[in-house]
Tab-separated table of N, CA and C in Angstrom:
chain	number	residue	atom	x	y	z
A	1	MET	N	0.845	-1.177	0.000
A	1	MET	CA	0.000	0.000	0.000
A	1	MET	C	0.891	1.242	0.000
A	2	ALA	N	0.644	2.146	-0.903
A	2	ALA	CA	1.455	3.359	-1.028
A	2	ALA	C	1.124	4.338	0.094
A	3	LYS	N	2.171	5.058	0.528
A	3	LYS	CA	1.966	6.077	1.561
A	3	LYS	C	1.193	7.252	0.989
A	4	LYS	N	0.332	7.796	1.811
A	4	LYS	CA	-0.424	8.975	1.405
A	4	LYS	C	0.509	10.190	1.474
A	5	PRO	N	0.599	11.001	0.412
A	5	PRO	CA	1.490	12.163	0.446
A	5	PRO	C	1.011	13.188	1.469
A	6	LYS	N	1.982	13.924	2.031
A	6	LYS	CA	1.645	14.979	2.987
A	6	LYS	C	0.845	16.070	2.288
A	7	ALA	N	-0.105	16.605	3.017
A	7	ALA	CA	-0.896	17.705	2.468
A	7	ALA	C	-0.061	18.978	2.528
A	8	PRO	N	-0.045	19.757	1.474
A	8	PRO	CA	0.713	21.008	1.501
A	8	PRO	C	0.060	22.014	2.445
A	9	ASN	N	0.876	22.916	2.971
A	9	ASN	CA	0.328	23.975	3.815
A	9	ASN	C	-0.419	24.965	2.937
A	10	ARG	N	-0.935	26.040	3.535
A	10	ARG	CA	-1.785	26.958	2.768
A	10	ARG	C	-1.043	27.648	1.635
A	11	GLU	N	0.286	27.716	1.709
A	11	GLU	CA	1.053	28.292	0.603
A	11	GLU	C	1.315	27.250	-0.482
A	12	GLY	N	0.924	25.990	-0.228
A	12	GLY	CA	1.144	24.938	-1.205
A	12	GLY	C	2.556	24.399	-1.160
A	13	ASN	N	3.270	24.598	-0.068
A	13	ASN	CA	4.665	24.209	0.000
A	13	ASN	C	4.910	23.410	1.274
A	14	ILE	N	5.177	22.142	1.155
A	14	ILE	CA	5.410	21.283	2.309
A	14	ILE	C	6.669	21.711	3.052
A	15	VAL	N	7.717	22.075	2.329
A	15	VAL	CA	8.968	22.477	2.964
A	15	VAL	C	8.779	23.720	3.823
A	16	ALA	N	8.054	24.713	3.330
A	16	ALA	CA	7.821	25.936	4.101
A	16	ALA	C	7.065	25.617	5.379
A	17	GLY	N	6.106	24.697	5.323
A	17	GLY	CA	5.357	24.306	6.511
A	17	GLY	C	6.276	23.731	7.579
A	18	SER	N	7.190	22.880	7.170
A	18	SER	CA	8.157	22.288	8.095
A	18	SER	C	9.085	23.364	8.663
A	19	MET	N	9.524	24.250	7.815
A	19	MET	CA	10.396	25.336	8.243
A	19	MET	C	9.678	26.224	9.256
A	20	PHE	N	8.437	26.586	8.958
A	20	PHE	CA	7.675	27.445	9.861
A	20	PHE	C	7.442	26.748	11.201
A	21	ARG	N	7.183	25.443	11.186
A	21	ARG	CA	7.021	24.698	12.442
A	21	ARG	C	8.300	24.757	13.266
A	22	ASP	N	9.451	24.576	12.624
A	22	ASP	CA	10.745	24.648	13.324
A	22	ASP	C	10.950	26.033	13.932
A	23	ILE	N	10.633	27.058	13.164
A	23	ILE	CA	10.794	28.439	13.632
A	23	ILE	C	9.877	28.713	14.813
A	24	LEU	N	8.620	28.353	14.703
A	24	LEU	CA	7.661	28.624	15.775
A	24	LEU	C	7.993	27.846	17.040
A	25	SER	N	8.537	26.650	16.895
A	25	SER	CA	8.924	25.892	18.095
A	25	SER	C	10.081	26.571	18.820
A	26	GLN	N	10.973	27.212	18.084
A	26	GLN	CA	12.073	27.946	18.728
A	26	GLN	C	11.550	29.195	19.429
A	27	ILE	N	10.591	29.868	18.825
A	27	ILE	CA	10.019	31.067	19.451
A	27	ILE	C	9.335	30.693	20.760
A	28	ARG	N	8.679	29.541	20.794
A	28	ARG	CA	8.014	29.096	22.031
A	28	ARG	C	9.000	28.843	23.166
A	29	ARG	N	10.260	28.635	22.853
A	29	ARG	CA	11.294	28.403	23.880
A	29	ARG	C	11.700	29.684	24.609
A	30	ILE	N	11.436	30.839	24.038
A	30	ILE	CA	11.880	32.108	24.628
A	30	ILE	C	11.037	32.374	25.876
A	31	PRO	N	11.667	32.452	27.057
A	31	PRO	CA	10.899	32.642	28.291
A	31	PRO	C	10.468	34.094	28.501
A	32	ARG	N	9.533	34.276	29.430
A	32	ARG	CA	9.096	35.631	29.818
A	32	ARG	C	10.318	36.441	30.243
A	33	GLY	N	10.331	37.715	29.853
A	33	GLY	CA	11.421	38.598	30.250
A	33	GLY	C	12.654	38.502	29.374
A	34	LYS	N	12.621	37.647	28.351
A	34	LYS	CA	13.740	37.498	27.422
A	34	LYS	C	13.253	37.789	26.007
A	35	VAL	N	14.182	38.147	25.133
A	35	VAL	CA	13.881	38.420	23.730
A	35	VAL	C	14.926	37.747	22.848
A	36	ALA	N	14.602	37.620	21.583
A	36	ALA	CA	15.545	37.114	20.586
A	36	ALA	C	15.305	37.876	19.292
A	37	THR	N	16.346	38.023	18.505
A	37	THR	CA	16.188	38.699	17.221
A	37	THR	C	15.661	37.707	16.183
A	38	TYR	N	15.148	38.244	15.089
A	38	TYR	CA	14.677	37.398	13.998
A	38	TYR	C	15.813	36.483	13.530
A	39	GLY	N	17.005	37.023	13.444
A	39	GLY	CA	18.166	36.236	13.020
A	39	GLY	C	18.535	35.148	14.010
A	40	ASP	N	18.444	35.445	15.319
A	40	ASP	CA	18.712	34.434	16.351
A	40	ASP	C	17.759	33.252	16.212
A	41	VAL	N	16.483	33.559	16.013
A	41	VAL	CA	15.458	32.519	15.892
A	41	VAL	C	15.729	31.663	14.653
A	42	ALA	N	16.029	32.303	13.531
A	42	ALA	CA	16.310	31.567	12.295
A	42	ALA	C	17.500	30.630	12.484
A	43	TYR	N	18.549	31.125	13.111
A	43	TYR	CA	19.746	30.312	13.350
A	43	TYR	C	19.429	29.129	14.250
A	44	ALA	N	18.689	29.377	15.334
A	44	ALA	CA	18.351	28.314	16.281
A	44	ALA	C	17.464	27.253	15.645
A	45	ALA	N	16.634	27.651	14.686
A	45	ALA	CA	15.741	26.711	14.009
A	45	ALA	C	16.468	25.907	12.936
A	46	GLY	N	17.723	26.257	12.667
A	46	GLY	CA	18.498	25.532	11.664
A	46	GLY	C	18.466	26.168	10.291
A	47	TYR	N	18.076	27.448	10.235
A	47	TYR	CA	17.991	28.160	8.952
A	47	TYR	C	18.731	29.486	9.050
A	48	PRO	N	20.062	29.454	9.195
A	48	PRO	CA	20.790	30.720	9.310
A	48	PRO	C	20.556	31.601	8.087
A	49	GLY	N	20.394	32.878	8.338
A	49	GLY	CA	20.169	33.826	7.251
A	49	GLY	C	18.715	33.943	6.822
A	50	ALA	N	17.803	33.292	7.538
A	50	ALA	CA	16.400	33.287	7.134
A	50	ALA	C	15.543	34.156	8.053
A	51	ALA	N	16.049	35.318	8.432
A	51	ALA	CA	15.313	36.199	9.345
A	51	ALA	C	13.965	36.624	8.761
A	52	ARG	N	13.906	36.860	7.467
A	52	ARG	CA	12.631	37.266	6.852
A	52	ARG	C	11.581	36.165	6.940
A	53	GLN	N	12.030	34.923	6.868
A	53	GLN	CA	11.090	33.815	6.981
A	53	GLN	C	10.524	33.724	8.399
A	54	VAL	N	11.303	34.155	9.392
A	54	VAL	CA	10.791	34.198	10.768
A	54	VAL	C	9.608	35.161	10.827
A	55	ALA	N	9.750	36.305	10.186
A	55	ALA	CA	8.651	37.270	10.154
A	55	ALA	C	7.426	36.672	9.470
A	56	TRP	N	7.625	35.943	8.369
A	56	TRP	CA	6.497	35.327	7.669
A	56	TRP	C	5.840	34.262	8.534
A	57	ALA	N	6.629	33.504	9.251
A	57	ALA	CA	6.069	32.473	10.133
A	57	ALA	C	5.205	33.119	11.213
A	58	LEU	N	5.654	34.253	11.740
A	58	LEU	CA	4.887	34.960	12.765
A	58	LEU	C	3.596	35.543	12.203
A	59	HIS	N	3.617	35.918	10.941
A	59	HIS	CA	2.408	36.464	10.300
A	59	HIS	C	1.238	35.504	10.378
A	60	GLY	N	1.512	34.236	10.166
A	60	GLY	CA	0.438	33.261	10.086
A	60	GLY	C	0.122	32.530	11.375
A	61	CYS	N	0.795	32.856	12.467
A	61	CYS	CA	0.627	32.050	13.678
A	61	CYS	C	-0.474	32.550	14.594
A	62	GLY	N	-1.023	33.700	14.338
A	62	GLY	CA	-2.029	34.249	15.242
A	62	GLY	C	-1.395	34.586	16.580
A	63	ARG	N	-2.093	34.276	17.637
A	63	ARG	CA	-1.575	34.584	18.985
A	63	ARG	C	-1.155	33.319	19.726
A	64	THR	N	-0.796	32.285	18.990
A	64	THR	CA	-0.456	31.016	19.623
A	64	THR	C	0.987	30.931	20.099
A	65	VAL	N	1.811	31.887	19.744
A	65	VAL	CA	3.214	31.916	20.186
A	65	VAL	C	3.505	33.299	20.783
A	66	PRO	N	4.529	33.399	21.619
A	66	PRO	CA	4.869	34.698	22.223
A	66	PRO	C	5.583	35.609	21.215
A	67	TRP	N	4.859	36.087	20.228
A	67	TRP	CA	5.394	36.876	19.111
A	67	TRP	C	6.122	38.129	19.581
A	68	GLN	N	5.683	38.697	20.707
A	68	GLN	CA	6.252	39.953	21.180
A	68	GLN	C	7.723	39.808	21.578
A	69	ARG	N	8.192	38.593	21.791
A	69	ARG	CA	9.568	38.372	22.243
A	69	ARG	C	10.571	38.335	21.100
A	70	VAL	N	10.104	38.500	19.866
A	70	VAL	CA	11.001	38.513	18.702
A	70	VAL	C	11.140	39.954	18.234
A	71	ILE	N	12.389	40.430	18.187
A	71	ILE	CA	12.662	41.830	17.856
A	71	ILE	C	13.713	41.927	16.762
A	72	GLY	N	13.910	43.127	16.273
A	72	GLY	CA	14.919	43.360	15.253
A	72	GLY	C	16.314	43.406	15.858
A	73	SER	N	17.315	43.324	14.990
A	73	SER	CA	18.689	43.381	15.464
A	73	SER	C	18.940	44.713	16.159
A	74	GLY	N	19.756	44.681	17.170
A	74	GLY	CA	20.044	45.885	17.927
A	74	GLY	C	18.960	46.237	18.936
A	75	GLY	N	17.944	45.377	19.065
A	75	GLY	CA	16.916	45.596	20.067
A	75	GLY	C	15.733	46.431	19.616
A	76	LYS	N	15.626	46.689	18.325
A	76	LYS	CA	14.542	47.525	17.815
A	76	LYS	C	13.255	46.746	17.613
A	77	ILE	N	12.147	47.379	17.968
A	77	ILE	CA	10.831	46.820	17.639
A	77	ILE	C	10.531	47.222	16.201
A	78	LEU	N	10.277	46.225	15.357
A	78	LEU	CA	10.084	46.499	13.934
A	78	LEU	C	8.618	46.605	13.527
A	79	CYS	N	7.711	46.201	14.399
A	79	CYS	CA	6.289	46.339	14.093
A	79	CYS	C	5.919	47.819	14.117
A	80	ALA	N	5.083	48.218	13.193
A	80	ALA	CA	4.694	49.627	13.095
A	80	ALA	C	3.367	49.877	13.802
A	81	GLY	N	3.135	51.125	14.145
A	81	GLY	CA	1.843	51.573	14.660
A	81	GLY	C	1.425	50.919	15.955
A	82	GLU	N	0.141	50.591	16.032
A	82	GLU	CA	-0.429	50.030	17.251
A	82	GLU	C	0.201	48.698	17.633
A	83	LEU	N	0.546	47.889	16.631
A	83	LEU	CA	1.137	46.593	16.922
A	83	LEU	C	2.502	46.753	17.602
A	84	GLY	N	3.289	47.724	17.147
A	84	GLY	CA	4.574	48.004	17.781
A	84	GLY	C	4.406	48.500	19.206
A	85	PHE	N	3.381	49.331	19.411
A	85	PHE	CA	3.084	49.834	20.752
A	85	PHE	C	2.645	48.688	21.665
A	86	GLU	N	1.798	47.802	21.115
A	86	GLU	CA	1.356	46.634	21.884
A	86	GLU	C	2.536	45.743	22.251
A	87	GLN	N	3.464	45.553	21.303
A	87	GLN	CA	4.644	44.733	21.565
A	87	GLN	C	5.468	45.314	22.714
A	88	ARG	N	5.670	46.615	22.681
A	88	ARG	CA	6.435	47.266	23.745
A	88	ARG	C	5.733	47.089	25.098
A	89	LEU	N	4.416	47.303	25.138
A	89	LEU	CA	3.677	47.161	26.396
A	89	LEU	C	3.751	45.731	26.925
A	90	ARG	N	3.619	44.764	26.034
A	90	ARG	CA	3.707	43.361	26.454
A	90	ARG	C	5.087	43.050	27.027
A	91	LEU	N	6.126	43.519	26.351
A	91	LEU	CA	7.493	43.266	26.831
A	91	LEU	C	7.736	43.949	28.173
A	92	GLN	N	7.295	45.184	28.312
A	92	GLN	CA	7.451	45.877	29.585
A	92	GLN	C	6.689	45.149	30.688
A	93	GLY	N	5.533	44.595	30.367
A	93	GLY	CA	4.761	43.822	31.332
A	93	GLY	C	5.487	42.561	31.791
A	94	GLU	N	6.406	42.071	30.954
A	94	GLU	CA	7.206	40.896	31.303
A	94	GLU	C	8.510	41.282	32.002
A	95	GLY	N	8.726	42.590	32.185
A	95	GLY	CA	9.934	43.038	32.875
A	95	GLY	C	11.096	43.398	31.967
A	96	VAL	N	10.862	43.443	30.672
A	96	VAL	CA	11.922	43.812	29.724
A	96	VAL	C	12.112	45.323	29.778
A	97	GLU	N	13.367	45.746	29.904
A	97	GLU	CA	13.685	47.172	30.018
A	97	GLU	C	14.114	47.737	28.669
A	98	PHE	N	13.819	49.017	28.497
A	98	PHE	CA	14.147	49.722	27.258
A	98	PHE	C	15.067	50.889	27.555
A	99	THR	N	15.896	51.218	26.578
A	99	THR	CA	16.647	52.459	26.566
A	99	THR	C	16.175	53.183	25.313
A	100	GLY	N	15.389	54.224	25.504
A	100	GLY	CA	14.790	54.903	24.358
A	100	GLY	C	13.823	53.969	23.658
A	101	LEU	N	14.048	53.743	22.368
A	101	LEU	CA	13.167	52.883	21.582
A	101	LEU	C	13.678	51.450	21.458
A	102	ARG	N	14.768	51.139	22.123
A	102	ARG	CA	15.391	49.816	21.969
A	102	ARG	C	15.359	49.018	23.269
A	103	VAL	N	15.196	47.713	23.109
A	103	VAL	CA	15.290	46.800	24.243
A	103	VAL	C	16.745	46.764	24.701
A	104	ARG	N	16.951	46.679	25.992
A	104	ARG	CA	18.313	46.504	26.519
A	104	ARG	C	18.706	45.049	26.261
A	105	ILE	N	19.116	44.818	25.022
A	105	ILE	CA	19.300	43.455	24.518
A	105	ILE	C	20.422	42.716	25.248
A	106	GLU	N	21.457	43.403	25.675
A	106	GLU	CA	22.546	42.724	26.384
A	106	GLU	C	22.061	42.133	27.706
A	107	GLN	N	21.003	42.678	28.241
A	107	GLN	CA	20.449	42.213	29.514
A	107	GLN	C	19.332	41.180	29.317
A	108	HIS	N	18.601	41.277	28.220
A	108	HIS	CA	17.406	40.458	28.056
A	108	HIS	C	17.466	39.447	26.911
A	109	ARG	N	18.595	39.329	26.228
A	109	ARG	CA	18.682	38.393	25.099
A	109	ARG	C	18.631	36.951	25.586
A	110	PHE	N	17.819	36.146	24.916
A	110	PHE	CA	17.748	34.717	25.207
A	110	PHE	C	18.799	34.013	24.369
A	111	HIS	N	19.595	33.171	25.015
A	111	HIS	CA	20.638	32.411	24.322
A	111	HIS	C	20.128	30.992	24.100
A	112	PHE	N	19.773	30.680	22.878
A	112	PHE	CA	19.219	29.377	22.540
A	112	PHE	C	20.183	28.245	22.850
A	113	PHE	N	21.468	28.509	22.762
A	113	PHE	CA	22.476	27.475	22.954
A	113	PHE	C	23.242	27.666	24.253
A	114	GLY	N	22.725	28.473	25.167
A	114	GLY	CA	23.448	28.783	26.397
A	114	GLY	C	24.591	29.728	26.091
A	115	ASN	N	25.322	30.116	27.083
A	115	ASN	CA	26.494	30.962	26.856
A	115	ASN	C	27.628	30.086	26.358
A	116	LEU	N	28.175	30.422	25.228
A	116	LEU	CA	29.174	29.583	24.564
A	116	LEU	C	30.597	29.989	24.946
A	117	LYS	N	30.849	30.084	26.214
A	117	LYS	CA	32.199	30.433	26.672
A	117	LYS	C	33.013	29.157	26.799
A	118	GLY	N	34.297	29.273	26.589
A	118	GLY	CA	35.174	28.125	26.776
A	118	GLY	C	35.148	27.126	25.637
A	119	GLY	N	34.702	27.551	24.460
A	119	GLY	CA	34.752	26.696	23.282
A	119	GLY	C	33.768	25.541	23.295
A	120	LYS	N	32.687	25.665	24.021
A	120	LYS	CA	31.685	24.595	24.040
A	120	LYS	C	31.036	24.475	22.668
A	121	ARG	N	30.653	23.259	22.337
A	121	ARG	CA	29.980	23.032	21.057
A	121	ARG	C	28.527	23.433	21.153
A	122	LYS	N	27.999	23.919	20.054
A	122	LYS	CA	26.592	24.306	19.990
A	122	LYS	C	25.730	23.061	19.873
A	123	LYS	N	24.614	23.070	20.563
A	123	LYS	CA	23.651	21.988	20.479
A	123	LYS	C	22.925	22.092	19.143
A	124	LYS	N	22.800	20.976	18.462
A	124	LYS	CA	22.106	20.978	17.174
A	124	LYS	C	20.614	20.875	17.421
A	125	VAL	N	19.862	21.749	16.754
A	125	VAL	CA	18.413	21.759	16.887
A	125	VAL	C	17.790	21.862	15.508
A	126	GLY	N	16.485	21.708	15.477
A	126	GLY	CA	15.766	21.904	14.217
A	126	GLY	C	16.181	20.922	13.145
A	127	ARG	N	16.422	21.432	11.987
A	127	ARG	CA	16.729	20.614	10.818
A	127	ARG	C	18.037	19.842	10.993
A	128	GLU	N	19.066	20.458	11.628
A	128	GLU	CA	20.347	19.779	11.826
A	128	GLU	C	20.186	18.531	12.677
A	129	ALA	N	19.421	18.640	13.764
A	129	ALA	CA	19.211	17.498	14.650
A	129	ALA	C	18.436	16.390	13.955
A	130	LYS	N	17.432	16.771	13.153
A	130	LYS	CA	16.627	15.771	12.450
A	130	LYS	C	17.483	14.991	11.452
A	131	GLN	N	18.385	15.688	10.751
A	131	GLN	CA	19.244	15.022	9.770
A	131	GLN	C	20.218	14.087	10.443
A	132	GLU	N	20.694	14.437	11.614
A	132	GLU	CA	21.642	13.605	12.350
A	132	GLU	C	20.985	12.328	12.852
A	133	ASN	N	19.681	12.406	13.170
A	133	ASN	CA	18.967	11.257	13.719
A	133	ASN	C	18.529	10.257	12.642
A	134	ARG	N	18.717	10.561	11.396
A	134	ARG	CA	18.279	9.657	10.311
A	134	ARG	C	19.206	8.488	10.182
């Protein structure tokens, strides 16, 4: 009996669905009071250089993930208008501090791989871990 093919996601792309799942699972790891950049999330999900795809994944997730904890590089909130204001209020409610318009990222950045001092190896996650387990 032949295997039933996977149903494509709403964009019609099975690969993008898997990628978005990996990205959203990494965002769910960010605890209250911590933030990560779009690039940090992409790297942790196994897709270095895919910061724009992190934004697309957040577009379609609704309110099921802590979207407010993902910020632009340098600690900037990239959402415009009311959504940007809401993001700032949510982060402040979690205890995240700001200097002007930027998050104090050195104090509140979430390290997906822990602090990599002393030449420790990075833990493989996302796509890298799945390929290793095959």
